[in-house]
PDB file of C-alpha atoms in Angstrom:
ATOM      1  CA  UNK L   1      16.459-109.510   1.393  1.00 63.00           C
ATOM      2  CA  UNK L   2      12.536-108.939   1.007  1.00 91.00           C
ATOM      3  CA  UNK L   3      10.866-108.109   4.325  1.00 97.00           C
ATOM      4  CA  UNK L   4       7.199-108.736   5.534  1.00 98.00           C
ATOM      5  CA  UNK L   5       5.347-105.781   7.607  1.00 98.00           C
ATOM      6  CA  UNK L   6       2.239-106.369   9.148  1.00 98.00           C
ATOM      7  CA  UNK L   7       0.768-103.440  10.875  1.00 98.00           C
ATOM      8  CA  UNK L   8      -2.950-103.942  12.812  1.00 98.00           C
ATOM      9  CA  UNK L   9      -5.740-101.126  11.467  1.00 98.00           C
ATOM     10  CA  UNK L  10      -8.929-101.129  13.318  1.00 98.00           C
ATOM     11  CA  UNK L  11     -11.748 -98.773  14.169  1.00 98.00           C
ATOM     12  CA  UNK L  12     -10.460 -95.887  15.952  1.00 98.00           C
ATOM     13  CA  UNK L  13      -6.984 -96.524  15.471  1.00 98.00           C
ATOM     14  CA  UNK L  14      -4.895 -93.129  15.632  1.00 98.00           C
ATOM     15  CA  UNK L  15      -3.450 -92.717  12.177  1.00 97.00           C
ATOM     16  CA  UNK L  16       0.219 -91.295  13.177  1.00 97.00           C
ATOM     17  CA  UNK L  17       0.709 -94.897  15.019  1.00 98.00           C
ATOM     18  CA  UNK L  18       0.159 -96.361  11.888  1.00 98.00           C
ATOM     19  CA  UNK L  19       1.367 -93.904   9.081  1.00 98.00           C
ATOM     20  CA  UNK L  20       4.668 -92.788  11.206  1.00 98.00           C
ATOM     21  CA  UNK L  21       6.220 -96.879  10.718  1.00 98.00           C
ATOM     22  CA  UNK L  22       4.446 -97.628   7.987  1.00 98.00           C
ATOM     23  CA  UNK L  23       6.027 -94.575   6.226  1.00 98.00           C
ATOM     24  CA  UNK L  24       9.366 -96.124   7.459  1.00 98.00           C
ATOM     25  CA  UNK L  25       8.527 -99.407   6.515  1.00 98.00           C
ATOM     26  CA  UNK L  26       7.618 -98.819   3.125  1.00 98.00           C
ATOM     27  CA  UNK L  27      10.537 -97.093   2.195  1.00 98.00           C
ATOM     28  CA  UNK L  28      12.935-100.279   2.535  1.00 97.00           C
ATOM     29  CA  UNK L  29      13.628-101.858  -0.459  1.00 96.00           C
ATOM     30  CA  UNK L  30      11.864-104.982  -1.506  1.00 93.00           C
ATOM     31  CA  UNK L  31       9.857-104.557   1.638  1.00 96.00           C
ATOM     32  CA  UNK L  32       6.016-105.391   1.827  1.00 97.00           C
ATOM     33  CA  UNK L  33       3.819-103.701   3.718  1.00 98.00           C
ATOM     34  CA  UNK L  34       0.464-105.393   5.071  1.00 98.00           C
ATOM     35  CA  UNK L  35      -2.601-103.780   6.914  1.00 98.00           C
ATOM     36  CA  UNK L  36      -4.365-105.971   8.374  1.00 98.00           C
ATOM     37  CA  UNK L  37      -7.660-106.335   9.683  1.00 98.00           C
ATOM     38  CA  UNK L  38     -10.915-109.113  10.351  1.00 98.00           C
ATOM     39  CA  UNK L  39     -11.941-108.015   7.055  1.00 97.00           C
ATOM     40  CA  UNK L  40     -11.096-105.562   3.610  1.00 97.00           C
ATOM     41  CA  UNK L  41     -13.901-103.699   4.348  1.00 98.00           C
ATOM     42  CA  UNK L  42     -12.145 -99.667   4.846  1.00 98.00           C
ATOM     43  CA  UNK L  43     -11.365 -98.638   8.733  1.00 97.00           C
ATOM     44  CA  UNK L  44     -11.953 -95.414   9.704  1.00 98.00           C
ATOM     45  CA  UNK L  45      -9.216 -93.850  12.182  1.00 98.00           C
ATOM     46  CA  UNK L  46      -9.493 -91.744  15.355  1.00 96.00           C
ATOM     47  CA  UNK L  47      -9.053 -88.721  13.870  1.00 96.00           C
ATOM     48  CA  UNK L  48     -11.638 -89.494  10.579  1.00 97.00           C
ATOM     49  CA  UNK L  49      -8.912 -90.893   8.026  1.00 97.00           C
ATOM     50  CA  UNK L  50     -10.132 -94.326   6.334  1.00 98.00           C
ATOM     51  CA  UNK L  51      -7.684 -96.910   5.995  1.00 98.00           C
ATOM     52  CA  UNK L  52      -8.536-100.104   3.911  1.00 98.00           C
ATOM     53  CA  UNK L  53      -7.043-103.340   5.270  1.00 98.00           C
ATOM     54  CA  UNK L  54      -4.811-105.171   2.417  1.00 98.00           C
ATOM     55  CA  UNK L  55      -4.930-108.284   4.661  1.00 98.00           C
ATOM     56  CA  UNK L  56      -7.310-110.235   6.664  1.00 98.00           C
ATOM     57  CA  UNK L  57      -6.524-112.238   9.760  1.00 98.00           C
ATOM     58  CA  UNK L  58      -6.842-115.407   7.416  1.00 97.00           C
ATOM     59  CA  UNK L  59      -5.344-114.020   4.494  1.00 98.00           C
ATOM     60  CA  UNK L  60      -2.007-112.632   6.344  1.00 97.00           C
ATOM     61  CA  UNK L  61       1.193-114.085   5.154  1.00 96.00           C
ATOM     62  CA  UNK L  62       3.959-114.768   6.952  1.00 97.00           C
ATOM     63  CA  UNK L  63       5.905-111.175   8.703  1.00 98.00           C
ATOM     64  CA  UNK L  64       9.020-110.730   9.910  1.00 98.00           C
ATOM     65  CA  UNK L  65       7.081-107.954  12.179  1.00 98.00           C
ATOM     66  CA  UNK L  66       4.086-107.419  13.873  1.00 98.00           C
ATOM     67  CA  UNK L  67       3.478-103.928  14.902  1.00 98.00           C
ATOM     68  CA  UNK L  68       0.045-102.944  17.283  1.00 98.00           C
ATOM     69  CA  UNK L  69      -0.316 -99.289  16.745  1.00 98.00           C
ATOM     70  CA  UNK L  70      -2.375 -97.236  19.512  1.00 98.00           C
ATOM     71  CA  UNK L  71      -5.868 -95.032  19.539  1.00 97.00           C
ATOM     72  CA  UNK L  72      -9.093 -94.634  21.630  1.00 96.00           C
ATOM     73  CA  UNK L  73      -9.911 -97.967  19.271  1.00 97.00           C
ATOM     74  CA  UNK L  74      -7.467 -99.977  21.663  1.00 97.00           C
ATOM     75  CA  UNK L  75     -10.189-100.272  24.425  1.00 97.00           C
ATOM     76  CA  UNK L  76     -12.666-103.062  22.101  1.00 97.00           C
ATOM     77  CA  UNK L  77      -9.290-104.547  21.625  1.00 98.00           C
ATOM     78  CA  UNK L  78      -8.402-105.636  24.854  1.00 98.00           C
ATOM     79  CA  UNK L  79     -11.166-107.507  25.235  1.00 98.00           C
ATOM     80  CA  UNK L  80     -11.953-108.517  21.462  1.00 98.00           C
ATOM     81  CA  UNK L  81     -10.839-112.535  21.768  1.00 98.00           C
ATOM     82  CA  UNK L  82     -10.227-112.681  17.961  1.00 98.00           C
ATOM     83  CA  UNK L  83      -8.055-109.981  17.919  1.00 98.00           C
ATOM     84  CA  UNK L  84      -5.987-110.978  20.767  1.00 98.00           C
ATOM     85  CA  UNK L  85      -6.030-114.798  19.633  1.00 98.00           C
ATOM     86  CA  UNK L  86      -4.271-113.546  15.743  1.00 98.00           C
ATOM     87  CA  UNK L  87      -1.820-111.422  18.107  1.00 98.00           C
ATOM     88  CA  UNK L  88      -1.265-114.231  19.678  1.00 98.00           C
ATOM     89  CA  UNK L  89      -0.904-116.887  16.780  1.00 97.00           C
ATOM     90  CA  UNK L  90       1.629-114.323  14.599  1.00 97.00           C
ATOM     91  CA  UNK L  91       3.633-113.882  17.871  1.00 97.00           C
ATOM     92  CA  UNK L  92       5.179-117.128  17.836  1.00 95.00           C
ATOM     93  CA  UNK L  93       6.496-116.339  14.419  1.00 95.00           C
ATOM     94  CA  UNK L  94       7.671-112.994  14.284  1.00 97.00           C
ATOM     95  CA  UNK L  95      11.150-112.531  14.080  1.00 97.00           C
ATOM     96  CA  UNK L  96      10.082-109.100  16.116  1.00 98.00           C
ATOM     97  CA  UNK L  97       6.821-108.493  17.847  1.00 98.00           C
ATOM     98  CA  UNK L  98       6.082-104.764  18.311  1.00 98.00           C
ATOM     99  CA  UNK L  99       3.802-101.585  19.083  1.00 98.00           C
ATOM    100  CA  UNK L 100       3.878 -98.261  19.450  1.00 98.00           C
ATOM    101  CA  UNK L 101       1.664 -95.668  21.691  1.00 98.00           C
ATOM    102  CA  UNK L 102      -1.702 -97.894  23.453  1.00 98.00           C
ATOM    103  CA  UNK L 103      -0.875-100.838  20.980  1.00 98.00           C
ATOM    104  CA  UNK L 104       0.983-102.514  23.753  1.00 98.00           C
ATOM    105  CA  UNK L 105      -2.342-102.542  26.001  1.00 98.00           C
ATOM    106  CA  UNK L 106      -3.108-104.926  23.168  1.00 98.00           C
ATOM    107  CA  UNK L 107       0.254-107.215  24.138  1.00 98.00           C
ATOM    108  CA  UNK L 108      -0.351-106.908  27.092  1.00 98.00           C
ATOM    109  CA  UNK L 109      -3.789-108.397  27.260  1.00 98.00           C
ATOM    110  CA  UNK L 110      -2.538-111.157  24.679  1.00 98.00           C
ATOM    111  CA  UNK L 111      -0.505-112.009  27.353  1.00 98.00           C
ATOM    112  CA  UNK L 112       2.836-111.396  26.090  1.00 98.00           C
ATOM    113  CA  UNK L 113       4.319-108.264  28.263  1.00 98.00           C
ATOM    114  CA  UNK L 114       4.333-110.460  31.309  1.00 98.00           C
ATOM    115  CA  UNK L 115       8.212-110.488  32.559  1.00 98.00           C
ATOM    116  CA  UNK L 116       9.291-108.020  30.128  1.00 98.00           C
ATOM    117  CA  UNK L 117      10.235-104.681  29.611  1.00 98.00           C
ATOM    118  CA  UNK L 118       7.723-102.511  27.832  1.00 98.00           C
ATOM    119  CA  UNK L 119       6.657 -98.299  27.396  1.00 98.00           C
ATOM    120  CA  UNK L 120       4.035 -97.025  25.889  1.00 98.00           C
ATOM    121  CA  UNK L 121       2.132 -93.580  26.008  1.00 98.00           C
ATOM    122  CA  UNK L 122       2.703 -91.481  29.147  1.00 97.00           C
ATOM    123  CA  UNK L 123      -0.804 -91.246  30.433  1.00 97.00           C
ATOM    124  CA  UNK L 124      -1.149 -95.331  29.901  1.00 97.00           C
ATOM    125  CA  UNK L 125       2.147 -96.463  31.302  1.00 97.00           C
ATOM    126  CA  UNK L 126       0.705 -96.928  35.039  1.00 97.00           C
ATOM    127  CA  UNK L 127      -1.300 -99.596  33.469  1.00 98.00           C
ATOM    128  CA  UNK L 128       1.875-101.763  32.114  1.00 98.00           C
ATOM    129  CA  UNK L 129       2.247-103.213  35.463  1.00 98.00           C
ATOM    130  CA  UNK L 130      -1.017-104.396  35.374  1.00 98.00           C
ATOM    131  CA  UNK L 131      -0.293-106.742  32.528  1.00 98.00           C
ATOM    132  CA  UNK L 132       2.827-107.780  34.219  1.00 98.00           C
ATOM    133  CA  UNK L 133       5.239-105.806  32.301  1.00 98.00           C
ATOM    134  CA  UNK L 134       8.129-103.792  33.554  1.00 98.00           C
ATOM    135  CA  UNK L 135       7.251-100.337  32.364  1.00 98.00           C
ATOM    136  CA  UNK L 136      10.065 -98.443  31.102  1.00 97.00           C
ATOM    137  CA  UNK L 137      10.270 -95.070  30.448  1.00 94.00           C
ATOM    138  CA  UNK L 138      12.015 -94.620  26.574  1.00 95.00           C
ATOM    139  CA  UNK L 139      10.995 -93.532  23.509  1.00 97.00           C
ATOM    140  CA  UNK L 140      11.643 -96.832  21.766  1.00 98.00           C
ATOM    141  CA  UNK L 141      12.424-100.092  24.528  1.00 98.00           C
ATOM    142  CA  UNK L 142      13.814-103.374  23.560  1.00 98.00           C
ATOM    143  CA  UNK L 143      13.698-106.562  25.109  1.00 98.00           C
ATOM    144  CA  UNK L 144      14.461-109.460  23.364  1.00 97.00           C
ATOM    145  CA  UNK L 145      12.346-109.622  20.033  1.00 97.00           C
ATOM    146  CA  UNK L 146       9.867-107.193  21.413  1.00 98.00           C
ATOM    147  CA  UNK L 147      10.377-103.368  20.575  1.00 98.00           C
ATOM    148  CA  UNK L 148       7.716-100.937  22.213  1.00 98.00           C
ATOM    149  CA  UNK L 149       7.446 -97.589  21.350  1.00 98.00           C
ATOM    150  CA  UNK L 150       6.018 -94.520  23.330  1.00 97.00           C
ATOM    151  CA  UNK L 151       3.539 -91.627  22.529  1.00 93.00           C
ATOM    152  CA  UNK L 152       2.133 -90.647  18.919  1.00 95.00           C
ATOM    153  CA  UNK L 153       4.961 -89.404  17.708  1.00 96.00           C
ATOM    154  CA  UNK L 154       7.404 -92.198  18.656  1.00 97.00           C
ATOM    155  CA  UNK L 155       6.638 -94.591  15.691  1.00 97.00           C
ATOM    156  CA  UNK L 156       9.140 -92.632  13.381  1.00 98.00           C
ATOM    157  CA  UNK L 157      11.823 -93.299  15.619  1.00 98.00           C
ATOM    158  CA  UNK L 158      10.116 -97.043  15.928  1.00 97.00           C
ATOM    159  CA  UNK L 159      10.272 -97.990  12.761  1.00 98.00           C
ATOM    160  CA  UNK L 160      14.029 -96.419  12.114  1.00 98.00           C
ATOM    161  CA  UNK L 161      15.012 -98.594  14.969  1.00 98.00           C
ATOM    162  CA  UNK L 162      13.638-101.482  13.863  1.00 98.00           C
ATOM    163  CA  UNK L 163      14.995-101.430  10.438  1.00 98.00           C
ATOM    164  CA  UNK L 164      18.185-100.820  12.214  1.00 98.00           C
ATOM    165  CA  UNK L 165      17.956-104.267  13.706  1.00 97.00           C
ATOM    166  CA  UNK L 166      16.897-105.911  10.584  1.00 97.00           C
ATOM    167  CA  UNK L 167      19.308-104.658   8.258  1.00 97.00           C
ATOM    168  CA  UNK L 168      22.206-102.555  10.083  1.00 97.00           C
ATOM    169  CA  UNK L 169      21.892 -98.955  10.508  1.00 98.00           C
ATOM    170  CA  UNK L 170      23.300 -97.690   7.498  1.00 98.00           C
ATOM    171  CA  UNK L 171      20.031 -98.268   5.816  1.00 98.00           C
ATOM    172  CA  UNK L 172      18.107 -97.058   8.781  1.00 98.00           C
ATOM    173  CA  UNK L 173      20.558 -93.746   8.229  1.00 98.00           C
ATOM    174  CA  UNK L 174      19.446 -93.946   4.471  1.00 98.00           C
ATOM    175  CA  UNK L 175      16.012 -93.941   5.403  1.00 98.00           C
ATOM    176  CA  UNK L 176      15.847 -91.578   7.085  1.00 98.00           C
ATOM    177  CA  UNK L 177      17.570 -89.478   5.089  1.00 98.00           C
ATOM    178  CA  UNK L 178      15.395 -90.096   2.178  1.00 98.00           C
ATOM    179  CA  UNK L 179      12.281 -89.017   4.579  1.00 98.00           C
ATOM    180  CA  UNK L 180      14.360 -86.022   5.832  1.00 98.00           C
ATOM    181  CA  UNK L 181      13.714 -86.671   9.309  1.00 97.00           C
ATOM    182  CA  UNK L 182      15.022 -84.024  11.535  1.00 97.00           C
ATOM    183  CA  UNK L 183      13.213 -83.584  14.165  1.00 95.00           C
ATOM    184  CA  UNK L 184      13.485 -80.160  15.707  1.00 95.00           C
ATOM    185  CA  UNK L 185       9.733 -79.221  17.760  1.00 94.00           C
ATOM    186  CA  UNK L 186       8.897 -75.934  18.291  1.00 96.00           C
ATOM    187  CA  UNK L 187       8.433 -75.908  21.716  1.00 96.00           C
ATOM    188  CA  UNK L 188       9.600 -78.287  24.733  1.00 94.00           C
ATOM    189  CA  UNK L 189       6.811 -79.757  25.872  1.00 96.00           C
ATOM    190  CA  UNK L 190       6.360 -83.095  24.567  1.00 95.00           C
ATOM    191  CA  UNK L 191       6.864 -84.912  27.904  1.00 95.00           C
ATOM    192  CA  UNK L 192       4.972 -84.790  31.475  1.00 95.00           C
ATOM    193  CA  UNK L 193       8.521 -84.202  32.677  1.00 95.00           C
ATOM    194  CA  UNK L 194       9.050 -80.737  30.284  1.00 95.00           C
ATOM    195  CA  UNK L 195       5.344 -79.596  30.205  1.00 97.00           C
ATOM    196  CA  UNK L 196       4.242 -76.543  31.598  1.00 96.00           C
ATOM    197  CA  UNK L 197       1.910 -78.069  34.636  1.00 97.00           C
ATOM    198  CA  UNK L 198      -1.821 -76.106  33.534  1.00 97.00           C
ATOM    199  CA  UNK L 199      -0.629 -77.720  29.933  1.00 97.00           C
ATOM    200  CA  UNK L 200      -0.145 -81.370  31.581  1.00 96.00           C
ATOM    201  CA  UNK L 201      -3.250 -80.856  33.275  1.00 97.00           C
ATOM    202  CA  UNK L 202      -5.444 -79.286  29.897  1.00 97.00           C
ATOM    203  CA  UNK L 203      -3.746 -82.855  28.176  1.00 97.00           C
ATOM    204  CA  UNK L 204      -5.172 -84.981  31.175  1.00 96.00           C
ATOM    205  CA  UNK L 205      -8.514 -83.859  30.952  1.00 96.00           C
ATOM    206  CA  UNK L 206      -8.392 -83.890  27.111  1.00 95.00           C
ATOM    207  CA  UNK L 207      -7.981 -87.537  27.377  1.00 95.00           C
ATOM    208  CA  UNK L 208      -9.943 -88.350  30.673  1.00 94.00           C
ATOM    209  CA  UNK L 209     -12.906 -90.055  28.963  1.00 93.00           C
ATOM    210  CA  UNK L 210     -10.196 -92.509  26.787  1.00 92.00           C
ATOM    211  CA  UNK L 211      -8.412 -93.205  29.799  1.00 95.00           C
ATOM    212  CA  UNK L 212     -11.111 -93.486  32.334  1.00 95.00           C
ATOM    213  CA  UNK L 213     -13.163 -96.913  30.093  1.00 94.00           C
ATOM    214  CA  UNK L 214      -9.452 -98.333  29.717  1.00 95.00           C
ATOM    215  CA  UNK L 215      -9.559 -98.463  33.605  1.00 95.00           C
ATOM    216  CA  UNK L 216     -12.556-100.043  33.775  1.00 96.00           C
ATOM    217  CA  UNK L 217     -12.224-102.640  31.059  1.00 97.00           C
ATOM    218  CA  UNK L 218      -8.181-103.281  32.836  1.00 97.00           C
ATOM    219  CA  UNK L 219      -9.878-103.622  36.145  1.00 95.00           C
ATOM    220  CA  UNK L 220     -12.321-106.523  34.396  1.00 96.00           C
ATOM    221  CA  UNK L 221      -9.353-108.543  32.356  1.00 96.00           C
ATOM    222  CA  UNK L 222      -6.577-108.423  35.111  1.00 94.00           C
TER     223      UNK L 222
END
Protein backbone atom coordinates (compact mmCIF):
# COMPACT_ATOMS: atom_id res chain seq x y z
CA UNK A 1 0.00 0.00 0.00
CA UNK A 2 2.01 3.26 -1.09
CA UNK A 3 1.36 6.20 1.23
CA UNK A 4 1.48 10.05 0.54
CA UNK A 5 3.19 12.44 3.34
CA UNK A 6 2.97 15.94 3.07
CA UNK A 7 4.72 17.83 5.73
CA UNK A 8 4.55 22.04 5.61
CA UNK A 9 8.39 23.71 5.66
CA UNK A 10 8.46 27.38 5.97
CA UNK A 11 10.73 30.11 7.24
CA UNK A 12 11.47 29.58 10.75
CA UNK A 13 10.05 26.33 11.06
CA UNK A 14 11.79 24.31 14.03
CA UNK A 15 13.53 21.42 12.36
CA UNK A 16 12.77 18.53 15.10
CA UNK A 17 8.86 19.19 14.17
CA UNK A 18 9.70 18.34 10.88
CA UNK A 19 12.70 15.82 10.91
CA UNK A 20 11.20 13.79 14.12
CA UNK A 21 7.86 12.47 11.58
CA UNK A 22 9.43 12.84 8.66
CA UNK A 23 12.17 10.43 9.92
CA UNK A 24 9.15 8.14 10.78
CA UNK A 25 7.50 8.68 7.73
CA UNK A 26 10.15 7.89 5.49
CA UNK A 27 10.96 4.76 6.87
CA UNK A 28 7.54 3.01 5.75
CA UNK A 29 7.78 1.13 2.86
CA UNK A 30 6.62 2.44 -0.45
CA UNK A 31 5.88 5.62 1.39
CA UNK A 32 6.48 9.17 -0.20
CA UNK A 33 7.46 11.87 1.54
CA UNK A 34 6.59 15.58 0.35
CA UNK A 35 7.84 19.03 1.74
CA UNK A 36 5.99 21.41 0.78
CA UNK A 37 6.13 24.96 0.44
CA UNK A 38 4.79 28.34 -1.91
CA UNK A 39 7.81 27.67 -3.79
CA UNK A 40 11.29 25.17 -4.31
CA UNK A 41 13.26 27.87 -3.44
CA UNK A 42 15.41 26.26 0.08
CA UNK A 43 13.74 27.27 3.68
CA UNK A 44 15.83 28.02 6.28
CA UNK A 45 14.67 26.61 9.85
CA UNK A 46 14.58 28.17 13.34
CA UNK A 47 17.54 26.89 14.43
CA UNK A 48 19.69 27.73 10.85
CA UNK A 49 19.12 24.24 9.01
CA UNK A 50 17.90 24.79 5.22
CA UNK A 51 15.30 22.64 4.04
CA UNK A 52 14.35 22.66 0.25
CA UNK A 53 10.63 22.18 -0.47
CA UNK A 54 10.07 19.03 -2.96
CA UNK A 55 6.52 20.37 -3.48
CA UNK A 56 4.75 23.53 -4.10
CA UNK A 57 1.24 24.39 -3.02
CA UNK A 58 0.28 23.82 -6.82
CA UNK A 59 2.43 21.06 -7.47
CA UNK A 60 1.29 18.85 -4.26
CA UNK A 61 -0.25 15.57 -5.06
CA UNK A 62 -2.73 13.99 -3.42
CA UNK A 63 -1.68 12.81 0.74
CA UNK A 64 -3.10 10.57 2.82
CA UNK A 65 -1.60 13.14 5.61
CA UNK A 66 -1.11 16.53 6.22
CA UNK A 67 1.16 17.30 9.03
CA UNK A 68 1.76 21.37 10.27
CA UNK A 69 4.94 21.19 12.18
CA UNK A 70 5.66 24.14 14.80
CA UNK A 71 8.51 27.09 15.20
CA UNK A 72 8.76 30.88 15.92
CA UNK A 73 7.85 30.76 11.85
CA UNK A 74 4.16 29.82 12.94
CA UNK A 75 3.33 33.52 13.83
CA UNK A 76 3.39 34.85 9.64
CA UNK A 77 1.37 31.74 9.37
CA UNK A 78 -1.57 32.50 11.16
CA UNK A 79 -2.23 35.26 9.36
CA UNK A 80 -0.61 34.30 5.84
CA UNK A 81 -4.19 33.73 3.77
CA UNK A 82 -2.39 31.46 1.23
CA UNK A 83 -1.08 29.32 3.63
CA UNK A 84 -4.14 28.86 5.58
CA UNK A 85 -6.37 28.65 2.28
CA UNK A 86 -3.87 25.22 0.95
CA UNK A 87 -4.44 23.98 4.72
CA UNK A 88 -7.62 24.40 4.14
CA UNK A 89 -8.13 22.94 0.51
CA UNK A 90 -5.86 19.52 1.45
CA UNK A 91 -8.05 19.21 4.62
CA UNK A 92 -11.01 18.05 2.94
CA UNK A 93 -8.97 15.26 1.50
CA UNK A 94 -6.78 13.93 3.95
CA UNK A 95 -7.52 10.72 5.18
CA UNK A 96 -5.71 12.36 8.50
CA UNK A 97 -5.09 16.00 9.10
CA UNK A 98 -2.28 16.61 11.64
CA UNK A 99 0.48 18.76 13.55
CA UNK A 100 2.75 18.63 16.00
CA UNK A 101 4.22 21.44 18.57
CA UNK A 102 2.72 25.39 17.31
CA UNK A 103 1.60 23.73 13.92
CA UNK A 104 -1.86 23.46 15.31
CA UNK A 105 -1.98 27.44 15.83
CA UNK A 106 -1.93 26.99 12.08
CA UNK A 107 -5.36 24.61 12.28
CA UNK A 108 -6.57 26.48 14.34
CA UNK A 109 -6.59 29.70 12.43
CA UNK A 110 -7.66 27.61 9.22
CA UNK A 111 -10.50 27.09 11.14
CA UNK A 112 -10.49 23.50 11.69
CA UNK A 113 -9.86 22.97 15.69
CA UNK A 114 -13.23 24.50 16.37
CA UNK A 115 -15.29 21.63 18.40
CA UNK A 116 -12.45 19.39 18.66
CA UNK A 117 -9.97 18.09 20.78
CA UNK A 118 -6.47 19.35 20.20
CA UNK A 119 -2.68 19.81 22.32
CA UNK A 120 0.03 21.35 21.31
CA UNK A 121 3.22 22.86 23.07
CA UNK A 122 2.85 23.64 26.79
CA UNK A 123 3.52 27.32 26.76
CA UNK A 124 0.86 27.67 23.61
CA UNK A 125 -1.92 25.46 24.85
CA UNK A 126 -3.86 28.48 26.69
CA UNK A 127 -4.29 29.73 23.24
CA UNK A 128 -6.27 26.44 21.86
CA UNK A 129 -9.36 27.74 23.34
CA UNK A 130 -9.07 30.68 21.51
CA UNK A 131 -9.50 28.90 18.23
CA UNK A 132 -12.31 26.98 19.67
CA UNK A 133 -10.59 23.83 20.37
CA UNK A 134 -10.77 21.70 23.44
CA UNK A 135 -7.20 21.69 24.61
CA UNK A 136 -6.05 18.49 25.84
CA UNK A 137 -3.21 17.78 27.65
CA UNK A 138 -1.31 14.43 25.80
CA UNK A 139 1.57 13.85 24.08
CA UNK A 140 -0.16 12.71 20.91
CA UNK A 141 -4.43 13.51 20.93
CA UNK A 142 -6.85 12.06 18.54
CA UNK A 143 -10.07 13.09 17.49
CA UNK A 144 -11.55 11.82 14.62
CA UNK A 145 -9.07 12.18 11.57
CA UNK A 146 -7.15 14.84 13.35
CA UNK A 147 -3.98 13.74 15.43
CA UNK A 148 -2.14 16.68 17.34
CA UNK A 149 0.96 16.29 18.85
CA UNK A 150 2.66 18.25 21.79
CA UNK A 151 6.14 19.88 22.37
CA UNK A 152 9.39 19.41 20.08
CA UNK A 153 10.02 16.26 20.92
CA UNK A 154 6.54 14.73 20.50
CA UNK A 155 6.66 14.21 16.65
CA UNK A 156 8.55 10.80 17.09
CA UNK A 157 5.87 9.49 19.03
CA UNK A 158 3.47 11.41 16.27
CA UNK A 159 4.47 9.89 13.51
CA UNK A 160 4.71 6.15 15.24
CA UNK A 161 1.14 6.74 16.09
CA UNK A 162 0.06 7.65 13.02
CA UNK A 163 1.54 4.88 11.09
CA UNK A 164 -0.10 2.82 13.70
CA UNK A 165 -3.45 3.94 12.41
CA UNK A 166 -2.58 3.57 8.85
CA UNK A 167 -1.17 0.28 8.80
CA UNK A 168 -1.61 -1.60 12.32
CA UNK A 169 0.97 -1.38 14.87
CA UNK A 170 3.12 -4.09 14.05
CA UNK A 171 4.76 -1.92 11.51
CA UNK A 172 4.68 1.06 13.76
CA UNK A 173 6.63 -1.60 16.29
CA UNK A 174 8.97 -2.32 13.22
CA UNK A 175 9.64 1.15 12.82
CA UNK A 176 10.54 1.91 15.48
CA UNK A 177 12.64 -0.68 16.00
CA UNK A 178 14.55 -0.04 12.92
CA UNK A 179 15.11 3.74 14.33
CA UNK A 180 15.94 2.27 17.79
CA UNK A 181 13.73 4.47 19.57
CA UNK A 182 14.03 4.15 23.25
CA UNK A 183 13.52 6.93 24.80
CA UNK A 184 15.14 7.15 28.19
CA UNK A 185 16.00 11.35 29.08
CA UNK A 186 18.47 12.11 31.34
CA UNK A 187 16.74 14.09 33.58
CA UNK A 188 12.86 14.60 34.47
CA UNK A 189 12.08 17.69 33.45
CA UNK A 190 10.45 17.72 30.22
CA UNK A 191 7.05 18.93 31.50
CA UNK A 192 5.80 22.23 33.47
CA UNK A 193 4.34 19.59 35.77
CA UNK A 194 8.10 17.79 36.54
CA UNK A 195 10.29 20.96 36.10
CA UNK A 196 12.19 22.37 38.72
CA UNK A 197 10.16 25.93 39.11
CA UNK A 198 13.54 28.60 38.49
CA UNK A 199 13.93 26.00 35.31
CA UNK A 200 10.09 26.58 34.21
CA UNK A 201 10.61 30.07 34.77
CA UNK A 202 14.44 30.36 32.79
CA UNK A 203 12.12 28.32 29.78
CA UNK A 204 9.34 31.10 30.03
CA UNK A 205 11.47 33.89 29.59
CA UNK A 206 13.55 32.02 26.95
CA UNK A 207 10.51 32.03 24.87
CA UNK A 208 8.74 35.34 26.02
CA UNK A 209 9.44 37.30 22.82
CA UNK A 210 7.86 34.07 20.54
CA UNK A 211 5.04 33.91 22.71
CA UNK A 212 4.35 37.49 23.46
CA UNK A 213 3.73 38.52 19.04
CA UNK A 214 1.58 35.15 18.98
CA UNK A 215 -0.65 37.03 21.55
CA UNK A 216 -0.90 39.88 19.72
CA UNK A 217 -1.45 38.52 16.25
CA UNK A 218 -4.33 35.79 18.29
CA UNK A 219 -5.85 38.84 19.84
CA UNK A 220 -6.21 40.40 15.98
CA UNK A 221 -7.62 36.98 14.16
CA UNK A 222 -10.03 35.77 16.99
Amino acid sequence: MSLSFGILVFPQVQQLDLTGPYEVFASVPDSAVHLIWKDGEPVRSATGISFTPTATFATCPPLDVLCIPGGAGVNALLEDEETLDFVRTRAAGTRYLTSVCTGALVLGAAGLLKGRRATTHWYAHDFLSRFGAEPVQGRVVRDGNLITAGGVTSGIDFGLAVVAELLGREEAETVQLALEYAPAPPFESGTPAEAPAAVLERAKKRLAGSRAAREAIIGRIT
